[in-house]
Short mmCIF file of C-alpha atoms in Angstrom, two decimals:
data_model
loop_
_atom_site.label_atom_id
_atom_site.label_comp_id
_atom_site.label_asym_id
_atom_site.label_seq_id
_atom_site.Cartn_x
_atom_site.Cartn_y
_atom_site.Cartn_z
CA MET A 199 -5.30 84.95 8.68
CA SER A 200 -8.67 84.08 10.32
CA TRP A 201 -9.81 80.37 10.31
CA PRO A 202 -13.29 79.43 9.43
CA ASP A 203 -16.00 78.03 11.81
CA VAL A 204 -17.09 75.59 9.37
CA VAL A 205 -15.30 73.82 6.41
CA VAL A 206 -17.37 72.22 3.87
CA VAL A 207 -15.70 69.50 1.75
CA GLY A 208 -17.17 69.28 -1.66
CA GLY A 209 -18.62 72.01 -4.08
CA GLY A 210 -21.41 69.96 -5.58
CA ALA A 211 -25.21 70.48 -4.82
CA ALA A 212 -25.12 69.41 -1.15
CA GLY A 213 -22.02 71.13 -0.18
CA MET A 214 -23.01 74.41 -1.85
CA MET A 215 -26.25 74.24 0.16
CA ALA A 216 -24.51 73.58 3.35
CA ALA A 217 -22.00 76.47 2.89
CA ILE A 218 -25.06 78.94 2.02
CA THR A 219 -27.01 77.61 4.82
CA ALA A 220 -24.06 77.93 7.48
CA ALA A 221 -22.97 81.31 6.14
CA ARG A 222 -26.55 82.75 6.25
CA ARG A 223 -26.54 81.87 10.01
CA GLY A 224 -23.48 83.92 10.53
CA ALA A 225 -20.71 81.24 10.40
CA ALA A 226 -17.42 81.78 8.88
CA VAL A 227 -17.38 79.28 6.07
CA THR A 228 -14.70 77.88 3.82
CA LEU A 229 -15.58 75.47 0.88
CA ILE A 230 -12.97 73.28 -0.38
CA GLU A 231 -13.44 71.81 -3.98
CA ARG A 232 -10.75 69.80 -5.70
CA ASN A 233 -12.23 70.71 -9.32
CA GLN A 234 -11.30 74.17 -10.73
CA LYS A 235 -15.03 75.06 -10.48
CA VAL A 236 -17.77 74.13 -8.17
CA GLY A 237 -20.92 72.30 -9.58
CA ARG A 238 -19.19 70.13 -11.98
CA LYS A 239 -21.75 67.24 -11.63
CA LEU A 240 -24.73 69.86 -11.66
CA TYR A 241 -23.46 70.80 -15.22
CA ILE A 242 -24.53 67.24 -16.64
CA THR A 243 -27.65 66.45 -14.52
CA GLY A 244 -30.86 66.56 -16.50
CA LYS A 245 -28.97 66.27 -19.79
CA GLY A 246 -27.30 69.49 -18.96
CA ARG A 247 -30.72 71.08 -18.01
CA CYS A 248 -30.54 70.37 -14.35
CA ASN A 249 -33.58 68.64 -12.94
CA VAL A 250 -33.65 70.71 -9.83
CA THR A 251 -36.27 68.90 -7.84
CA ASN A 252 -39.79 67.18 -8.19
CA HIS A 253 -42.96 69.37 -7.75
CA CYS A 254 -44.40 67.08 -5.14
CA SER A 255 -44.89 66.51 -1.40
CA PRO A 256 -42.26 65.13 1.14
CA GLU A 257 -44.34 61.96 1.31
CA GLU A 258 -43.98 61.57 -2.50
CA VAL A 259 -40.34 62.19 -2.40
CA ARG A 260 -39.94 59.41 0.38
CA ALA A 261 -41.94 57.08 -1.90
CA SER A 262 -39.21 57.59 -4.64
CA ILE A 263 -36.41 56.66 -2.26
CA PRO A 264 -35.98 52.79 -2.06
CA ARG A 265 -33.41 52.73 0.53
CA ASN A 266 -33.60 54.33 4.05
CA ALA A 267 -36.44 56.78 3.14
CA LYS A 268 -37.49 56.95 6.97
CA PHE A 269 -34.19 58.41 7.71
CA LEU A 270 -34.94 61.50 5.54
CA HIS A 271 -38.10 62.19 7.14
CA SER A 272 -37.03 65.07 9.23
CA ALA A 273 -34.74 66.54 6.49
CA LEU A 274 -37.52 66.46 3.81
CA GLU A 275 -40.15 67.88 6.20
CA HIS A 276 -37.91 70.60 6.97
CA THR A 277 -36.78 71.14 3.35
CA PRO A 278 -39.48 69.92 1.08
CA PRO A 279 -39.48 70.56 -2.75
CA ALA A 280 -41.64 73.84 -2.36
CA TRP A 281 -38.90 75.33 -0.17
CA VAL A 282 -36.28 74.41 -2.78
CA GLU A 283 -38.36 75.97 -5.48
CA GLU A 284 -38.71 79.23 -3.50
CA PHE A 285 -34.97 79.27 -2.62
CA PHE A 286 -34.05 79.41 -6.26
CA ARG A 287 -36.73 81.77 -7.35
CA ASP A 288 -35.35 84.13 -4.46
CA LEU A 289 -32.08 83.62 -6.07
CA GLY A 290 -33.47 85.01 -9.48
CA VAL A 291 -33.82 81.51 -11.22
CA GLU A 292 -37.13 81.01 -12.97
CA LEU A 293 -38.35 77.54 -12.87
CA LYS A 294 -40.91 75.43 -14.76
CA VAL A 295 -42.55 72.08 -14.03
CA GLU A 296 -42.53 69.49 -17.00
CA ARG A 297 -43.78 65.85 -17.32
CA GLY A 298 -43.60 63.65 -14.14
CA ASN A 299 -43.63 66.91 -11.98
CA ARG A 300 -39.80 67.43 -12.96
CA VAL A 301 -38.67 71.03 -12.17
CA PHE A 302 -36.14 72.72 -14.55
CA PRO A 303 -34.89 76.17 -14.80
CA VAL A 304 -36.86 78.11 -17.58
CA SER A 305 -33.76 78.60 -19.41
CA ASP A 306 -33.12 74.88 -19.57
CA LYS A 307 -29.36 75.57 -18.75
CA SER A 308 -27.87 74.02 -15.62
CA ILE A 309 -25.29 76.91 -15.38
CA ASP A 310 -28.19 79.15 -14.27
CA ILE A 311 -28.53 76.85 -10.98
CA ILE A 312 -24.72 76.78 -10.41
CA ASP A 313 -24.24 80.55 -10.91
CA ALA A 314 -27.12 81.25 -8.63
CA LEU A 315 -25.28 79.11 -5.79
CA PHE A 316 -22.11 80.43 -6.60
CA PHE A 317 -23.03 84.34 -6.41
CA GLU A 318 -24.95 83.65 -3.30
CA MET A 319 -21.83 82.10 -1.61
CA LYS A 320 -19.81 84.93 -2.99
CA ARG A 321 -22.35 87.32 -1.47
CA LEU A 322 -22.15 85.72 1.90
CA ARG A 323 -18.24 85.85 1.69
CA VAL A 324 -17.83 81.98 1.62
CA THR A 325 -14.08 81.39 1.04
CA LEU A 326 -13.51 78.99 -1.78
CA VAL A 327 -10.37 76.93 -1.79
CA ASN A 328 -9.37 74.79 -4.87
CA ASP A 329 -7.62 71.86 -3.25
CA ARG A 330 -8.17 68.20 -2.23
CA VAL A 331 -8.66 67.36 1.44
CA SER A 332 -6.72 64.24 2.57
CA ARG A 333 -7.94 63.99 6.07
CA VAL A 334 -10.23 65.23 8.75
CA CYS A 335 -8.47 65.74 11.97
CA CYS A 336 -9.87 65.14 15.64
CA ARG A 337 -8.88 65.90 18.99
CA ASP A 338 -10.61 64.47 22.01
CA GLY A 339 -13.21 63.16 19.89
CA ALA A 340 -14.02 66.38 18.18
CA VAL A 341 -13.15 68.01 14.85
CA CYS A 342 -10.19 70.37 14.92
CA ALA A 343 -8.92 70.58 11.38
CA VAL A 344 -8.74 69.36 7.76
CA GLU A 345 -5.50 68.39 6.18
CA MET A 346 -4.89 69.16 2.41
CA GLU A 347 -3.16 67.18 -0.28
CA GLU A 348 0.49 67.28 -0.14
CA GLY A 349 2.25 69.80 -2.61
CA LYS A 350 -0.64 72.49 -2.27
CA SER A 351 -0.01 76.02 -0.83
CA LEU A 352 -2.04 75.14 2.27
CA THR A 353 -1.36 72.15 4.29
CA GLY A 354 -4.29 72.45 6.79
CA ILE A 355 -7.15 74.45 8.09
CA PRO A 356 -8.07 74.70 11.80
CA CYS A 357 -11.85 74.48 12.21
CA LYS A 358 -14.72 73.65 14.55
CA ALA A 359 -16.96 71.67 12.30
CA VAL A 360 -16.66 69.83 8.88
CA VAL A 361 -19.28 68.96 6.48
CA LEU A 362 -18.26 66.17 4.26
CA ALA A 363 -20.17 66.48 0.79
CA THR A 364 -17.66 64.78 -1.64
CA GLY A 365 -20.33 62.57 -3.42
CA GLY A 366 -20.18 58.87 -4.18
CA LEU A 367 -18.28 57.06 -6.64
CA SER A 368 -20.40 58.01 -9.86
CA TYR A 369 -18.89 60.22 -12.51
CA PRO A 370 -15.18 60.37 -11.22
CA ALA A 371 -14.37 63.03 -13.65
CA THR A 372 -16.54 65.46 -11.78
CA GLY A 373 -14.42 64.65 -8.47
CA SER A 374 -16.64 61.89 -7.03
CA THR A 375 -13.80 59.36 -6.22
CA GLY A 376 -14.81 58.14 -2.85
CA ASP A 377 -12.48 60.46 -0.73
CA GLY A 378 -15.18 61.32 1.71
CA HIS A 379 -16.05 57.66 2.41
CA ARG A 380 -12.50 56.94 3.09
CA MET A 381 -12.30 59.83 5.59
CA ALA A 382 -15.51 58.80 7.16
CA GLU A 383 -14.19 55.27 7.67
CA GLU A 384 -10.91 56.69 9.30
CA LEU A 385 -13.12 58.36 11.75
CA GLY A 386 -14.76 55.17 12.74
CA HIS A 387 -17.96 55.26 10.45
CA THR A 388 -19.30 52.20 8.70
CA VAL A 389 -19.58 52.56 4.85
CA VAL A 390 -21.93 50.42 2.99
CA ASP A 391 -20.32 49.29 -0.14
CA PRO A 392 -21.32 51.80 -2.84
CA LYS A 393 -23.02 50.31 -5.79
CA PRO A 394 -24.21 51.76 -9.05
CA SER A 395 -27.75 53.05 -9.26
CA LEU A 396 -29.37 54.91 -12.12
CA VAL A 397 -26.94 53.17 -14.25
CA PRO A 398 -27.10 51.47 -17.88
CA LEU A 399 -27.53 47.81 -18.25
CA GLU A 400 -25.41 45.15 -19.75
CA SER A 401 -26.83 42.36 -21.64
CA PRO A 402 -25.18 39.29 -23.09
CA ASP A 403 -27.79 39.32 -25.99
CA GLY A 404 -25.88 39.97 -29.23
CA PHE A 405 -28.72 41.81 -30.89
CA CYS A 406 -28.34 44.88 -28.72
CA ALA A 407 -24.98 45.67 -30.47
CA ARG A 408 -26.63 45.04 -33.69
CA MET A 409 -29.01 47.94 -32.84
CA GLN A 410 -26.50 50.06 -31.26
CA GLY A 411 -27.77 53.73 -31.50
CA LEU A 412 -31.35 52.74 -31.79
CA ALA A 413 -33.67 54.99 -29.63
CA LEU A 414 -37.01 53.79 -28.94
CA LYS A 415 -39.68 56.24 -27.72
CA ASN A 416 -42.96 55.70 -26.06
CA VAL A 417 -42.25 51.96 -25.33
CA VAL A 418 -43.16 50.33 -22.13
CA LEU A 419 -40.43 48.58 -20.22
CA THR A 420 -41.17 45.87 -17.74
CA VAL A 421 -38.61 44.27 -15.42
CA LYS A 422 -38.95 41.17 -13.64
CA ASN A 423 -36.83 39.30 -11.14
CA ASN A 424 -36.03 35.60 -10.99
CA LYS A 425 -39.31 34.75 -9.19
CA LYS A 426 -41.15 36.33 -12.09
CA LYS A 427 -42.18 39.33 -9.97
CA THR A 428 -42.63 42.69 -11.64
CA VAL A 429 -40.03 45.25 -9.93
CA TYR A 430 -40.44 48.06 -12.41
CA ARG A 431 -42.88 49.06 -15.28
CA GLU A 432 -42.94 52.37 -17.04
CA GLN A 433 -43.28 54.08 -20.48
CA GLY A 434 -40.81 56.20 -21.90
CA GLU A 435 -37.61 56.14 -23.96
CA LEU A 436 -34.56 53.68 -24.03
CA LEU A 437 -31.48 53.11 -25.95
CA PHE A 438 -29.65 50.14 -27.52
CA THR A 439 -25.88 50.20 -27.10
CA HIS A 440 -23.03 48.13 -27.97
CA PHE A 441 -23.09 46.63 -24.19
CA GLY A 442 -26.89 46.43 -23.74
CA LEU A 443 -29.41 49.14 -22.79
CA SER A 444 -29.41 52.58 -21.63
CA GLY A 445 -31.70 55.69 -21.82
CA PRO A 446 -33.92 57.13 -19.34
CA LEU A 447 -36.40 54.12 -18.82
CA VAL A 448 -33.33 51.95 -18.22
CA LEU A 449 -31.57 54.19 -15.76
CA SER A 450 -34.97 54.42 -13.65
CA ALA A 451 -35.36 50.76 -13.93
CA SER A 452 -31.86 50.09 -12.66
CA ALA A 453 -32.60 51.75 -9.13
CA HIS A 454 -35.05 48.87 -8.81
CA MET A 455 -32.70 46.12 -9.60
CA ARG A 456 -30.62 46.30 -6.55
CA ASP A 457 -29.14 42.99 -6.04
CA PHE A 458 -27.45 41.29 -8.86
CA GLU A 459 -25.35 39.01 -6.49
CA LYS A 460 -28.63 37.27 -5.28
CA ASP A 461 -31.16 37.92 -8.10
CA SER A 462 -31.47 37.99 -11.86
CA TYR A 463 -33.56 40.25 -13.89
CA THR A 464 -35.08 40.10 -17.39
CA CYS A 465 -36.33 43.15 -19.24
CA ALA A 466 -39.26 42.98 -21.62
CA ILE A 467 -40.28 45.84 -23.97
CA ASP A 468 -43.65 46.59 -25.42
CA LEU A 469 -42.84 48.16 -28.58
CA LYS A 470 -46.54 49.06 -29.43
CA PRO A 471 -48.01 49.92 -26.09
CA ALA A 472 -50.93 51.80 -27.71
CA LEU A 473 -52.21 48.67 -29.38
CA ASP A 474 -53.67 45.68 -27.62
CA GLU A 475 -52.69 42.30 -28.98
CA PRO A 476 -55.91 41.82 -31.21
CA THR A 477 -55.75 45.40 -32.56
CA LEU A 478 -51.98 44.83 -33.46
CA ASP A 479 -52.79 41.51 -35.03
CA ALA A 480 -55.33 43.02 -37.33
CA ARG A 481 -52.91 45.80 -38.08
CA LEU A 482 -50.33 42.98 -39.16
CA VAL A 483 -52.93 41.17 -41.29
CA ARG A 484 -53.72 44.45 -43.22
CA GLU A 485 -50.14 45.10 -43.91
CA LEU A 486 -49.44 41.46 -45.03
CA ALA A 487 -52.53 41.56 -47.23
CA SER A 488 -51.71 45.11 -48.66
CA GLY A 489 -48.09 44.10 -49.37
CA ALA A 490 -48.66 40.48 -50.26
CA ASN A 491 -45.81 40.36 -52.90
CA ARG A 492 -43.15 42.43 -50.68
CA ASP A 493 -40.41 40.85 -48.77
CA MET A 494 -40.79 40.78 -45.10
CA ASP A 495 -37.70 42.82 -44.45
CA ASN A 496 -39.12 45.59 -46.50
CA LEU A 497 -42.67 45.30 -45.35
CA LEU A 498 -41.84 45.52 -41.71
CA GLY A 499 -40.37 48.86 -42.10
CA ALA A 500 -43.89 50.23 -41.76
CA LEU A 501 -44.03 48.90 -38.38
CA ALA A 502 -40.48 49.02 -36.87
CA PRO A 503 -37.38 51.12 -37.06
CA ARG A 504 -34.82 50.00 -39.75
CA LEU A 505 -32.31 48.57 -37.23
CA LEU A 506 -34.96 46.69 -35.40
CA VAL A 507 -36.47 44.97 -38.54
CA PRO A 508 -33.68 42.18 -39.15
CA VAL A 509 -33.65 41.51 -35.39
CA LEU A 510 -37.23 41.01 -35.20
CA LEU A 511 -37.11 38.74 -38.20
CA ASP A 512 -34.13 36.72 -37.00
CA ARG A 513 -35.71 36.24 -33.45
CA ALA A 514 -38.98 35.09 -35.09
CA GLY A 515 -37.18 32.69 -37.25
CA ILE A 516 -38.42 34.32 -40.54
CA PRO A 517 -36.10 34.98 -43.60
CA GLY A 518 -35.86 38.49 -44.60
CA GLY A 519 -36.65 37.66 -48.21
CA LYS A 520 -39.73 35.68 -47.62
CA LYS A 521 -42.86 37.15 -49.30
CA ALA A 522 -45.53 38.43 -47.20
CA HIS A 523 -48.10 36.15 -48.70
CA ASP A 524 -46.09 33.19 -47.48
CA LEU A 525 -46.07 34.15 -44.06
CA THR A 526 -47.63 31.30 -41.84
CA LYS A 527 -50.14 31.93 -38.91
CA GLN A 528 -47.45 30.68 -36.50
CA GLU A 529 -44.75 33.22 -37.92
CA ARG A 530 -47.16 36.05 -37.61
CA ARG A 531 -47.90 34.98 -33.90
CA ARG A 532 -44.20 35.01 -33.16
CA LEU A 533 -43.84 38.53 -34.63
CA LEU A 534 -46.89 39.59 -32.78
CA GLU A 535 -45.31 38.40 -29.51
CA LEU A 536 -41.98 40.16 -30.09
CA PHE A 537 -43.83 43.45 -30.70
CA LYS A 538 -45.61 42.99 -27.46
CA ARG A 539 -42.94 41.53 -25.50
CA PHE A 540 -39.34 41.92 -26.91
CA THR A 541 -37.24 40.35 -24.21
CA VAL A 542 -33.64 41.48 -23.24
CA SER A 543 -31.50 39.44 -20.80
CA VAL A 544 -29.51 41.53 -18.19
CA SER A 545 -26.18 40.24 -16.85
CA GLY A 546 -25.45 43.38 -14.59
CA PRO A 547 -25.09 47.08 -14.29
CA ARG A 548 -22.47 49.10 -15.89
CA PRO A 549 -19.49 50.10 -13.69
CA VAL A 550 -20.20 52.34 -10.68
CA ASP A 551 -18.20 55.15 -12.41
CA GLU A 552 -20.95 55.22 -15.09
CA ALA A 553 -23.74 55.71 -12.69
CA ILE A 554 -25.57 58.82 -12.14
CA VAL A 555 -25.58 58.37 -8.36
CA THR A 556 -24.25 55.81 -6.02
CA SER A 557 -26.21 53.39 -3.66
CA GLY A 558 -24.29 53.00 -0.43
CA GLY A 559 -22.28 55.26 1.69
CA VAL A 560 -22.10 56.33 5.47
CA LYS A 561 -24.54 54.00 7.47
CA VAL A 562 -27.41 56.17 8.54
CA SER A 563 -27.90 54.59 11.84
CA GLU A 564 -24.43 56.48 12.73
CA VAL A 565 -25.81 59.82 11.82
CA ASP A 566 -28.45 62.04 13.41
CA PRO A 567 -31.26 62.41 11.01
CA ARG A 568 -32.26 65.81 12.06
CA THR A 569 -28.78 67.53 11.79
CA MET A 570 -26.80 65.01 9.70
CA GLY A 571 -24.31 64.86 12.58
CA SER A 572 -21.89 62.09 13.21
CA LYS A 573 -22.54 59.99 16.14
CA LYS A 574 -18.83 59.14 16.05
CA ALA A 575 -16.95 62.38 15.95
CA LEU A 576 -18.38 65.69 17.27
CA GLY A 577 -18.42 68.47 14.63
CA LEU A 578 -18.59 66.09 11.82
CA PHE A 579 -21.70 66.24 9.39
CA PHE A 580 -22.56 64.52 6.05
CA ALA A 581 -24.68 65.44 3.20
CA GLY A 582 -25.77 64.20 -0.33
CA GLU A 583 -24.38 61.07 -1.77
CA MET A 584 -21.99 60.60 1.26
CA LEU A 585 -25.05 59.08 2.86
CA ASP A 586 -26.51 55.59 2.27
CA VAL A 587 -29.56 56.92 0.58
CA ASP A 588 -30.46 57.31 -3.10
CA ALA A 589 -33.62 57.72 -5.13
CA TYR A 590 -35.09 57.15 -8.50
CA THR A 591 -34.74 59.75 -11.31
CA GLY A 592 -37.06 62.74 -11.55
CA GLY A 593 -35.22 65.21 -9.42
CA PHE A 594 -35.40 63.19 -6.37
CA ASN A 595 -31.72 62.84 -5.73
CA LEU A 596 -30.98 66.58 -6.16
CA GLN A 597 -33.89 67.07 -3.62
CA ILE A 598 -32.04 64.87 -1.13
CA ALA A 599 -28.88 67.00 -1.74
CA TRP A 600 -30.69 70.23 -1.04
CA ALA A 601 -32.37 68.80 2.14
CA THR A 602 -29.28 67.02 3.55
CA GLY A 603 -27.07 69.87 2.70
CA ARG A 604 -29.40 72.41 4.55
CA ALA A 605 -29.68 70.00 7.65
CA ALA A 606 -25.95 69.64 7.62
CA GLY A 607 -25.23 73.54 7.44
CA GLU A 608 -27.80 74.06 10.21
CA GLY A 609 -26.49 71.22 12.29
CA ALA A 610 -22.98 72.65 12.04
CA VAL A 611 -23.92 76.15 13.23
CA GLU A 612 -26.05 74.68 16.13
CA TYR A 613 -23.21 72.58 17.19
CA LEU A 614 -20.98 75.80 17.23
CA ARG A 615 -23.44 77.66 19.37
CA GLN A 616 -23.40 74.78 21.90
CA GLN A 617 -19.60 74.99 22.27
#
């Protein structure tokens, strides 16, 4: 049996890009994936549509990376979003650009991205092994083999270079269970404690559970820290759940709420962002006048979703059965304030295994930013969520995966040629 030059551990976006890159440069590549199929996490990205990248410049990508963006300067300049788009078009995937410069396959099917990567690996004769790597072995400070989980048909694979691309701790059902971080630590690397990013938020406010399942569209979410500084403000969609808040706006906001141990945060929702306060107040006055004899819980149905109405009235201290013509000016003012600033307390993020991506990972000062090569072990490379970098929503995290995966694949081949 001939042994590979490069072993890639992890069959996600970064791992497949690393494998393709190394194979295109003539290396014999084996990709080891613990799941039965590669690309499990890609299936669920972008709500199953796969937000491949963001149609923007490398500078704009870095501006959307709140942690260690400078480390990615070289990788993003070498593999910008334009390169990624061309890469997939060359593989036969037609792409489109949507709101926020998000790039999706025209088919809206993530399987088209996965299939394109899979068949390119097959064309390049990348060997796929379904197993779980337990350890990366070194001899004289250099990678020499990977060991497999006990009980599998293979016990080990000798190799000259290894790319660890096993992901973080988010979505463990897809195989991201922190194996790569453990192996990196065993080889002397510092791993910054993984924390959830792009994750739903928990709230102690009981009214969230009362509105479970309510989706609000075209609202503005503002997040402030305990110093009253605005850390996030954006318009979009959010969802009330039994534990608090979720939805696209909330996931994006969570990436800006990075230190719950030292800080606290409050969310404020503008339910009527298209109307300023005087205009909305005038609308309220008209509704109250035209429905003077109606109960308030009935009248407010014209201005708010059904599940929201009783919560608005309770928080404003207005009985649902109160007639519109009996509403005081002060009560109307409280309603107006709630429409424009519906506050929700936040106690913290949901568990890391519910996060879309993980913040934390291998300390970037211990990695060569050009090749993604380890400064601790020769022949060891990292890609994707293995590294202590993460970004906001909009295709930026996958862009990081493609850029670091390509850099690691090229770095591995460059290392082999120097041996």
